[in-house]
Coordinates of C-alpha atoms in Angstrom, one line a residue:
M7 CA 13.3 5.9 10.5
N8 CA 15.0 8.7 8.7
D9 CA 17.4 10.1 11.5
D10 CA 19.6 11.8 10.3
V11 CA 18.7 15.5 10.5
P12 CA 19.2 16.5 14.1
G13 CA 16.2 18.1 15.7
R14 CA 13.9 17.3 12.7
Y15 CA 11.3 15.5 14.9
D16 CA 11.8 17.6 18.2
G17 CA 7.9 18.0 19.4
R18 CA 6.8 16.6 16.1
P19 CA 6.7 12.8 16.1
F20 CA 3.8 12.9 13.3
L21 CA 6.2 14.2 11.1
K22 CA 8.5 11.1 11.1
I23 CA 5.9 8.9 10.2
V24 CA 4.9 11.3 7.5
D25 CA 8.8 11.4 6.3
S26 CA 8.3 7.0 6.5
Y27 CA 5.0 7.3 4.7
I28 CA 6.5 9.4 1.8
M29 CA 9.8 6.8 1.4
W30 CA 7.4 3.7 1.6
I31 CA 5.7 5.3 -1.6
I32 CA 8.6 5.8 -3.6
G33 CA 9.8 2.4 -2.7
A34 CA 12.7 3.9 -0.1
L35 CA 11.9 2.9 3.2
D36 CA 13.9 -0.2 4.6
A37 CA 12.1 -3.4 5.6
D38 CA 13.1 -2.4 9.5
A39 CA 11.7 0.5 9.5
E40 CA 8.2 -0.4 7.7
G41 CA 8.2 -3.2 10.6
V42 CA 8.4 -0.9 13.0
L43 CA 5.9 1.3 11.9
E44 CA 3.6 -2.2 11.2
R45 CA 4.0 -2.8 14.7
L46 CA 3.0 0.5 15.8
A47 CA -0.1 1.0 13.8
P48 CA -2.7 -0.1 16.4
K49 CA -0.9 2.2 18.7
L50 CA -1.2 5.0 16.2
G51 CA -5.2 3.8 15.7
S52 CA -5.8 4.4 19.2
V53 CA -4.2 7.9 19.2
Y54 CA -5.8 9.2 16.0
G55 CA -9.5 7.2 17.1
T56 CA -9.0 5.1 13.7
D57 CA -8.4 1.7 12.8
G58 CA -6.2 0.0 9.6
S59 CA -2.7 0.1 8.7
W60 CA -0.1 2.3 9.7
Q61 CA -0.4 3.9 5.9
E62 CA -4.0 4.3 5.8
I63 CA -4.2 6.1 9.4
V64 CA -1.5 8.9 7.8
A65 CA -3.6 9.3 4.9
T66 CA -6.6 9.7 6.9
Q67 CA -5.3 12.3 9.2
L68 CA -3.5 14.1 6.3
E69 CA -6.8 13.7 4.6
L70 CA -4.6 13.0 1.1
P71 CA -6.5 12.4 -1.5
E72 CA -7.0 8.8 -3.3
N73 CA -4.6 9.3 -6.1
F74 CA -1.7 10.7 -3.5
S75 CA 0.3 7.9 -3.7
E76 CA 0.2 7.9 -8.0
V77 CA 0.9 11.4 -7.7
V78 CA 4.2 11.3 -5.4
R79 CA 5.6 8.7 -7.5
S80 CA 5.3 10.1 -10.8
R81 CA 6.7 13.5 -9.4
W82 CA 10.0 11.4 -7.6
K83 CA 10.6 9.9 -11.1
L84 CA 10.8 13.4 -12.7
D85 CA 12.8 15.0 -9.4
R86 CA 15.3 12.3 -8.6
L87 CA 17.3 13.5 -11.8
T88 CA 18.0 16.8 -10.0
N89 CA 17.5 15.6 -6.4
P90 CA 18.5 11.5 -6.3
D91 CA 18.5 11.4 -2.2
P92 CA 15.5 9.8 -1.4
V93 CA 15.5 11.0 2.4
S94 CA 16.2 14.8 1.5
W95 CA 12.8 14.5 -1.2
S96 CA 10.8 12.7 1.2
H97 CA 11.6 15.1 4.0
Q98 CA 10.6 18.2 1.3
V99 CA 7.3 16.8 0.4
A100 CA 6.6 16.0 4.1
D101 CA 7.5 19.3 5.3
K102 CA 4.7 20.7 2.3
L103 CA 1.9 18.4 4.0
I104 CA 2.8 19.2 7.3
S105 CA 2.9 23.2 7.4

């Protein structure tokens, strides 16, 4: 799940999930990582006091608008022309959400 930047997730475990969420939205999250997150959903729900898929839990915690996925996909289509790496692009988006 996007472990390519040393120290990125130190003390910030939710950021790792947000990175994965952005990757999932743009279709770049690998199946193994998605499977791990699906199995993690009940624990996430317990931690955050809510039910739902891991994606729903992330969206709820970040208070994202309903059209967030559409906006991100549209932005990715434009931005990938200048920043074609989905991991670094996802990190940039996640950083803006978490900051």
